[in-house]
Amino acid sequence: MSEREMSVIPEDALRQSGRLAQKNNILAAKIVAETIRTTLGPKGMDKMLVDQSGNVTVTNDGVTILKEMQIEHPAAKMVVEVAKTQEDEVGDGTTTAVVFAGELLKQAESLLEKEVHPTIITKGYQLAAAKSQDVLKNMAKHVTIADVDILQKIAMTAMTGKGAESSKETLSKIVVDAVIAHPKRESIRVEKKVGAETSQSELIKGVVLDKVKVHPGMPASVEHAKIALLNVPLEIRDTEIDAKISITEPTQMQQFLDMEESMLKTMVEQIAESGANVVLCQKGIDDVAQYLLSKKGIYAARRVKRSDVEAISKATGASIVTNLADLSTTDLGAAGRVEEVMVNDEAMTYIRNCPNPKSVTILVRGSTEHVISEVKRALEDAIGDVICAIDSRYVVAGAGACEVEISKQLHVYADSLSGKEQLAVKAFSLALDILPQTLAENAGLDPIDVLAELKSKHDEGEKWAGINVFTGKIMDAFVEGVLEPISIKSQAISSATEVATMILRIDDVIAANRTEE
Ligand code: ADP
Ligand code: MG
């Protein structure tokens, strides 16, 4: 057999090599970018996603769209990964990262057509990405947790044009208060409750439970709450015990009931002695125990979800008690107030004003499930952005300002390089234009005119010149408060570059023939 005829992979494997493989991979990545491009920016459009069971999601959120699209092509999947990385690392800027990755590949394509080797292109892209990070750092402004005004603008920028738009002022205050109370993403719970207006969403320095007090005789509200958090049932009629009792005479029945009552009494005494005035129980609470607790003026809720119990523990400092005999004053958690509140015809338990809570809750309100879900996604972007700003300590202006400034400085930098890498750095600089261009396009503006005007402002030294998508004019994006943490931009640049170079390095796709299962 000659070398040509011999095959080392299965005969039915699908194989694409060289330029064809590259072309198809680039095409697939560009299609993904093109699909979500129209959602970029405050004037971006929404997508309606319908899953296999007919559930509808209307969203503007890049990563949500890509997750639901069930993309199959391997190179397109790599681009979706960029969005996921961006989401995990910084929580926002997903559309930006994907659109930029698509454009880097588009620009690379014309270099490939001019016979520039992929290795040169990837080298140039890496140089350009590193230089972009320097430019970003040099233009950024310092921010700390004390700059409440800047933090609120960051939250507002993240929500502009999203479902949260109409009440972004209120919501951005809530977001910043939540982050200042506890600047860790996992400590901020976002809960949804249909009913009321979005502007009635609120921050609770504590936890909101979908639970009612178990007995009408209990107080509707307890000030200076001392909370016992129990993972033990306040009931006796446990099958284990039932099995051991055989009742033969009516008197025995009475004795049994008396005994049961006295055991429940002991339990309630133990709770009262600890000083608790609120009991939140992961298990059940017997009717008699409910009555006895209400007699003592103790507020109680039962069958509290485990995840809620953990959040309450974090928020109030209560330890989760599994043996009532062990319950002591030191196990109790503290909250300024625990109360039952009617929300949209349903009672809920609010645990409010916890001192130094390690967990806080934002209760999102809105007229329908669809509205609330989109508001929740926008809020989560805003929370992520504010935390990122505090963590990365630097802030930049958006609205295309950063991208145009980086592009300008890259162009100068390219001239300092020799050989074909210079072409790749210039291609990278051109690729950045897609972001301001798309912002303009989505706002119904002429992208060419806007870009030209923007560039001339930057040439005049106005590094924060950006697009006011509402008026079509050029504005100082910093002064206008379109602010973003530096890490969104730097992460978008690095992850887009990473995936573009990864795709460019592939010159062979060998796919096993997937047989029907
Ligand atoms: P991403 O998923 O990338 O965060 P978005 O749809 O949230 O996409 O759009 C982010 C882009 O919108 C950023 O470039 C940001 O600077 C820009 N942007 C946000 N608010 C404004 C505004 N008020 N005016 C102009 N551009 C804005
Ligand atoms: Mg965003």
mmCIF file of N, CA, C and O in Angstrom, residues 389-450:
data_model
loop_
_atom_site.group_PDB
_atom_site.id
_atom_site.type_symbol
_atom_site.label_atom_id
_atom_site.label_comp_id
_atom_site.label_asym_id
_atom_site.label_seq_id
_atom_site.Cartn_x
_atom_site.Cartn_y
_atom_site.Cartn_z
ATOM 1 N N ALA A 389 -15.613 46.051 40.203
ATOM 2 C CA ALA A 389 -14.995 47.377 40.289
ATOM 3 C C ALA A 389 -14.230 47.493 41.599
ATOM 4 O O ALA A 389 -13.108 48.002 41.628
ATOM 5 N N ILE A 390 -14.833 46.986 42.687
ATOM 6 C CA ILE A 390 -14.171 47.065 43.987
ATOM 7 C C ILE A 390 -12.936 46.168 44.003
ATOM 8 O O ILE A 390 -11.869 46.567 44.453
ATOM 9 N N ASP A 391 -13.083 44.950 43.454
ATOM 10 C CA ASP A 391 -11.962 44.014 43.442
ATOM 11 C C ASP A 391 -10.820 44.495 42.545
ATOM 12 O O ASP A 391 -9.654 44.371 42.902
ATOM 13 N N SER A 392 -11.169 44.993 41.359
ATOM 14 C CA SER A 392 -10.097 45.365 40.427
ATOM 15 C C SER A 392 -9.613 46.794 40.673
ATOM 16 O O SER A 392 -8.608 47.206 40.119
ATOM 17 N N ARG A 393 -10.367 47.553 41.501
ATOM 18 C CA ARG A 393 -9.984 48.887 41.961
ATOM 19 C C ARG A 393 -9.883 49.956 40.872
ATOM 20 O O ARG A 393 -9.491 51.062 41.123
ATOM 21 N N TYR A 394 -10.268 49.593 39.636
ATOM 22 C CA TYR A 394 -10.192 50.591 38.570
ATOM 23 C C TYR A 394 -11.455 50.587 37.729
ATOM 24 O O TYR A 394 -12.114 49.560 37.576
ATOM 25 N N VAL A 395 -11.747 51.760 37.187
ATOM 26 C CA VAL A 395 -12.951 51.914 36.404
ATOM 27 C C VAL A 395 -12.609 52.649 35.102
ATOM 28 O O VAL A 395 -11.673 53.453 35.071
ATOM 29 N N VAL A 396 -13.336 52.276 34.048
ATOM 30 C CA VAL A 396 -13.158 52.969 32.765
ATOM 31 C C VAL A 396 -14.534 53.384 32.245
ATOM 32 O O VAL A 396 -15.550 52.927 32.773
ATOM 33 N N ALA A 397 -14.548 54.224 31.225
ATOM 34 C CA ALA A 397 -15.834 54.612 30.639
ATOM 35 C C ALA A 397 -16.143 53.704 29.449
ATOM 36 O O ALA A 397 -15.239 53.257 28.738
ATOM 37 N N GLY A 398 -17.434 53.413 29.274
ATOM 38 C CA GLY A 398 -17.873 52.556 28.166
ATOM 39 C C GLY A 398 -18.311 53.391 26.986
ATOM 40 O O GLY A 398 -17.667 54.392 26.659
ATOM 41 N N ALA A 399 -19.412 52.980 26.367
ATOM 42 C CA ALA A 399 -19.976 53.694 25.213
ATOM 43 C C ALA A 399 -18.996 53.752 24.042
ATOM 44 O O ALA A 399 -19.032 54.669 23.230
ATOM 45 N N GLY A 400 -18.079 52.786 23.993
ATOM 46 C CA GLY A 400 -17.130 52.732 22.883
ATOM 47 C C GLY A 400 -15.839 53.492 23.143
ATOM 48 O O GLY A 400 -14.887 53.375 22.371
ATOM 49 N N ALA A 401 -15.798 54.267 24.236
ATOM 50 C CA ALA A 401 -14.625 55.114 24.497
ATOM 51 C C ALA A 401 -13.330 54.303 24.610
ATOM 52 O O ALA A 401 -12.338 54.608 23.948
ATOM 53 N N CYS A 402 -13.363 53.275 25.451
ATOM 54 C CA CYS A 402 -12.178 52.436 25.655
ATOM 55 C C CYS A 402 -11.669 51.835 24.359
ATOM 56 O O CYS A 402 -10.486 51.875 24.060
ATOM 57 N N GLU A 403 -12.615 51.254 23.632
ATOM 58 C CA GLU A 403 -12.236 50.511 22.430
ATOM 59 C C GLU A 403 -11.579 51.426 21.397
ATOM 60 O O GLU A 403 -10.573 51.066 20.784
ATOM 61 N N VAL A 404 -12.148 52.617 21.229
ATOM 62 C CA VAL A 404 -11.584 53.543 20.242
ATOM 63 C C VAL A 404 -10.198 54.010 20.687
ATOM 64 O O VAL A 404 -9.274 54.103 19.877
ATOM 65 N N GLU A 405 -10.045 54.254 21.995
ATOM 66 C CA GLU A 405 -8.753 54.709 22.504
ATOM 67 C C GLU A 405 -7.700 53.602 22.332
ATOM 68 O O GLU A 405 -6.576 53.863 21.901
ATOM 69 N N ILE A 406 -8.076 52.377 22.673
ATOM 70 C CA ILE A 406 -7.115 51.272 22.525
ATOM 71 C C ILE A 406 -6.739 51.114 21.050
ATOM 72 O O ILE A 406 -5.577 50.977 20.702
ATOM 73 N N SER A 407 -7.746 51.139 20.208
ATOM 74 C CA SER A 407 -7.521 50.977 18.777
ATOM 75 C C SER A 407 -6.537 52.028 18.263
ATOM 76 O O SER A 407 -5.605 51.718 17.520
ATOM 77 N N LYS A 408 -6.741 53.252 18.698
ATOM 78 C CA LYS A 408 -5.864 54.351 18.270
ATOM 79 C C LYS A 408 -4.415 54.082 18.689
ATOM 80 O O LYS A 408 -3.502 54.162 17.874
ATOM 81 N N GLN A 409 -4.248 53.716 19.974
ATOM 82 C CA GLN A 409 -2.875 53.523 20.458
ATOM 83 C C GLN A 409 -2.218 52.272 19.868
ATOM 84 O O GLN A 409 -1.001 52.232 19.709
ATOM 85 N N LEU A 410 -3.046 51.277 19.529
ATOM 86 C CA LEU A 410 -2.495 50.069 18.897
ATOM 87 C C LEU A 410 -1.951 50.387 17.513
ATOM 88 O O LEU A 410 -0.961 49.799 17.074
ATOM 89 N N HIS A 411 -2.636 51.287 16.860
ATOM 90 C CA HIS A 411 -2.219 51.661 15.515
ATOM 91 C C HIS A 411 -0.815 52.266 15.546
ATOM 92 O O HIS A 411 0.034 51.941 14.715
ATOM 93 N N VAL A 412 -0.583 53.114 16.541
ATOM 94 C CA VAL A 412 0.743 53.719 16.707
ATOM 95 C C VAL A 412 1.768 52.632 17.050
ATOM 96 O O VAL A 412 2.865 52.582 16.492
ATOM 97 N N TYR A 413 1.337 51.751 17.963
ATOM 98 C CA TYR A 413 2.226 50.665 18.403
ATOM 99 C C TYR A 413 2.629 49.778 17.219
ATOM 100 O O TYR A 413 3.791 49.386 17.090
ATOM 101 N N ALA A 414 1.684 49.494 16.338
ATOM 102 C CA ALA A 414 1.950 48.624 15.186
ATOM 103 C C ALA A 414 3.111 49.168 14.358
ATOM 104 O O ALA A 414 3.963 48.398 13.894
ATOM 105 N N ASP A 415 3.145 50.482 14.210
ATOM 106 C CA ASP A 415 4.208 51.079 13.406
ATOM 107 C C ASP A 415 5.601 50.861 13.992
ATOM 108 O O ASP A 415 6.592 50.936 13.286
ATOM 109 N N SER A 416 5.639 50.572 15.300
ATOM 110 C CA SER A 416 6.942 50.320 15.920
ATOM 111 C C SER A 416 7.413 48.886 15.669
ATOM 112 O O SER A 416 8.540 48.537 15.981
ATOM 113 N N LEU A 417 6.524 48.058 15.126
ATOM 114 C CA LEU A 417 6.901 46.662 14.871
ATOM 115 C C LEU A 417 7.337 46.498 13.421
ATOM 116 O O LEU A 417 6.948 47.276 12.559
ATOM 117 N N SER A 418 8.102 45.422 13.202
ATOM 118 C CA SER A 418 8.486 45.189 11.812
ATOM 119 C C SER A 418 7.824 43.911 11.317
ATOM 120 O O SER A 418 7.283 43.142 12.096
ATOM 121 N N GLY A 419 7.864 43.713 10.027
ATOM 122 C CA GLY A 419 7.385 42.465 9.441
ATOM 123 C C GLY A 419 5.881 42.325 9.476
ATOM 124 O O GLY A 419 5.141 43.294 9.688
ATOM 125 N N LYS A 420 5.440 41.078 9.276
ATOM 126 C CA LYS A 420 4.018 40.829 9.096
ATOM 127 C C LYS A 420 3.220 40.919 10.394
ATOM 128 O O LYS A 420 1.999 41.052 10.370
ATOM 129 N N GLU A 421 3.913 40.828 11.539
ATOM 130 C CA GLU A 421 3.202 40.972 12.812
ATOM 131 C C GLU A 421 2.515 42.329 12.896
ATOM 132 O O GLU A 421 1.473 42.481 13.514
ATOM 133 N N GLN A 422 3.153 43.294 12.243
ATOM 134 C CA GLN A 422 2.573 44.632 12.190
ATOM 135 C C GLN A 422 1.168 44.576 11.586
ATOM 136 O O GLN A 422 0.243 45.220 12.069
ATOM 137 N N LEU A 423 1.029 43.764 10.560
ATOM 138 C CA LEU A 423 -0.287 43.627 9.908
ATOM 139 C C LEU A 423 -1.305 43.048 10.885
ATOM 140 O O LEU A 423 -2.457 43.467 10.938
ATOM 141 N N ALA A 424 -0.857 42.079 11.673
ATOM 142 C CA ALA A 424 -1.777 41.436 12.609
ATOM 143 C C ALA A 424 -2.197 42.401 13.718
ATOM 144 O O ALA A 424 -3.361 42.431 14.120
ATOM 145 N N VAL A 425 -1.267 43.218 14.198
ATOM 146 C CA VAL A 425 -1.616 44.195 15.235
ATOM 147 C C VAL A 425 -2.601 45.212 14.661
ATOM 148 O O VAL A 425 -3.569 45.612 15.313
ATOM 149 N N LYS A 426 -2.394 45.584 13.425
ATOM 150 C CA LYS A 426 -3.336 46.516 12.791
ATOM 151 C C LYS A 426 -4.713 45.868 12.608
ATOM 152 O O LYS A 426 -5.743 46.530 12.783
ATOM 153 N N ALA A 427 -4.707 44.601 12.289
ATOM 154 C CA ALA A 427 -5.982 43.886 12.142
ATOM 155 C C ALA A 427 -6.722 43.867 13.481
ATOM 156 O O ALA A 427 -7.943 44.056 13.550
ATOM 157 N N PHE A 428 -5.978 43.662 14.550
ATOM 158 C CA PHE A 428 -6.560 43.654 15.900
ATOM 159 C C PHE A 428 -7.157 45.028 16.219
ATOM 160 O O PHE A 428 -8.270 45.143 16.733
ATOM 161 N N SER A 429 -6.399 46.053 15.863
ATOM 162 C CA SER A 429 -6.864 47.419 16.102
ATOM 163 C C SER A 429 -8.151 47.711 15.315
ATOM 164 O O SER A 429 -9.099 48.298 15.829
ATOM 165 N N LEU A 430 -8.206 47.203 14.078
ATOM 166 C CA LEU A 430 -9.425 47.368 13.270
ATOM 167 C C LEU A 430 -10.601 46.594 13.869
ATOM 168 O O LEU A 430 -11.742 47.046 13.858
ATOM 169 N N ALA A 431 -10.285 45.401 14.398
ATOM 170 C CA ALA A 431 -11.350 44.547 14.954
ATOM 171 C C ALA A 431 -12.056 45.236 16.126
ATOM 172 O O ALA A 431 -13.255 45.075 16.325
ATOM 173 N N LEU A 432 -11.302 46.046 16.886
ATOM 174 C CA LEU A 432 -11.914 46.741 18.033
ATOM 175 C C LEU A 432 -13.033 47.687 17.601
ATOM 176 O O LEU A 432 -13.972 47.940 18.355
ATOM 177 N N ASP A 433 -12.925 48.201 16.373
ATOM 178 C CA ASP A 433 -13.942 49.133 15.876
ATOM 179 C C ASP A 433 -15.340 48.521 15.840
ATOM 180 O O ASP A 433 -16.334 49.241 15.864
ATOM 181 N N ILE A 434 -15.403 47.205 15.779
ATOM 182 C CA ILE A 434 -16.721 46.570 15.675
ATOM 183 C C ILE A 434 -17.601 46.937 16.883
ATOM 184 O O ILE A 434 -18.821 47.021 16.756
ATOM 185 N N LEU A 435 -16.973 47.193 18.046
ATOM 186 C CA LEU A 435 -17.782 47.452 19.239
ATOM 187 C C LEU A 435 -18.495 48.809 19.179
ATOM 188 O O LEU A 435 -19.722 48.833 19.242
ATOM 189 N N PRO A 436 -17.751 49.931 18.992
ATOM 190 C CA PRO A 436 -18.488 51.196 18.827
ATOM 191 C C PRO A 436 -19.408 51.182 17.604
ATOM 192 O O PRO A 436 -20.508 51.731 17.655
ATOM 193 N N GLN A 437 -18.963 50.520 16.536
ATOM 194 C CA GLN A 437 -19.788 50.456 15.336
ATOM 195 C C GLN A 437 -21.128 49.786 15.611
ATOM 196 O O GLN A 437 -22.180 50.240 15.175
ATOM 197 N N THR A 438 -21.062 48.686 16.348
ATOM 198 C CA THR A 438 -22.297 47.950 16.643
ATOM 199 C C THR A 438 -23.204 48.735 17.584
ATOM 200 O O THR A 438 -24.418 48.747 17.414
ATOM 201 N N LEU A 439 -22.588 49.410 18.573
ATOM 202 C CA LEU A 439 -23.396 50.248 19.469
ATOM 203 C C LEU A 439 -24.181 51.269 18.645
ATOM 204 O O LEU A 439 -25.373 51.496 18.879
ATOM 205 N N ALA A 440 -23.485 51.876 17.664
ATOM 206 C CA ALA A 440 -24.118 52.892 16.824
ATOM 207 C C ALA A 440 -25.202 52.264 15.949
ATOM 208 O O ALA A 440 -26.333 52.755 15.882
ATOM 209 N N GLU A 441 -24.847 51.166 15.336
ATOM 210 C CA GLU A 441 -25.776 50.492 14.429
ATOM 211 C C GLU A 441 -27.055 50.092 15.154
ATOM 212 O O GLU A 441 -28.157 50.303 14.666
ATOM 213 N N ASN A 442 -26.896 49.524 16.336
ATOM 214 C CA ASN A 442 -28.068 49.082 17.100
ATOM 215 C C ASN A 442 -28.940 50.261 17.543
ATOM 216 O O ASN A 442 -30.109 50.086 17.841
ATOM 217 N N ALA A 443 -28.326 51.453 17.589
ATOM 218 C CA ALA A 443 -29.098 52.629 17.979
ATOM 219 C C ALA A 443 -29.705 53.293 16.751
ATOM 220 O O ALA A 443 -30.280 54.379 16.846
ATOM 221 N N GLY A 444 -29.551 52.664 15.604
ATOM 222 C CA GLY A 444 -30.129 53.217 14.384
ATOM 223 C C GLY A 444 -29.315 54.367 13.830
ATOM 224 O O GLY A 444 -29.802 55.168 13.043
ATOM 225 N N LEU A 445 -28.046 54.473 14.235
ATOM 226 C CA LEU A 445 -27.187 55.557 13.747
ATOM 227 C C LEU A 445 -26.319 55.041 12.604
ATOM 228 O O LEU A 445 -26.181 53.833 12.424
ATOM 229 N N ASP A 446 -25.712 55.969 11.889
ATOM 230 C CA ASP A 446 -24.813 55.565 10.803
ATOM 231 C C ASP A 446 -23.453 55.192 11.400
ATOM 232 O O ASP A 446 -22.733 56.057 11.895
ATOM 233 N N PRO A 447 -23.110 53.913 11.363
ATOM 234 C CA PRO A 447 -21.889 53.475 12.054
ATOM 235 C C PRO A 447 -20.621 54.112 11.504
ATOM 236 O O PRO A 447 -19.692 54.391 12.264
ATOM 237 N N ILE A 448 -20.584 54.373 10.200
ATOM 238 C CA ILE A 448 -19.365 54.925 9.593
ATOM 239 C C ILE A 448 -19.163 56.364 10.056
ATOM 240 O O ILE A 448 -18.069 56.750 10.488
ATOM 241 N N ASP A 449 -20.228 57.146 9.993
ATOM 242 C CA ASP A 449 -20.140 58.545 10.430
ATOM 243 C C ASP A 449 -19.747 58.644 11.890
ATOM 244 O O ASP A 449 -18.866 59.407 12.271
ATOM 245 N N VAL A 450 -20.453 57.852 12.728
ATOM 246 C CA VAL A 450 -20.212 57.913 14.165
ATOM 247 C C VAL A 450 -18.764 57.543 14.474
ATOM 248 O O VAL A 450 -18.084 58.226 15.254
#
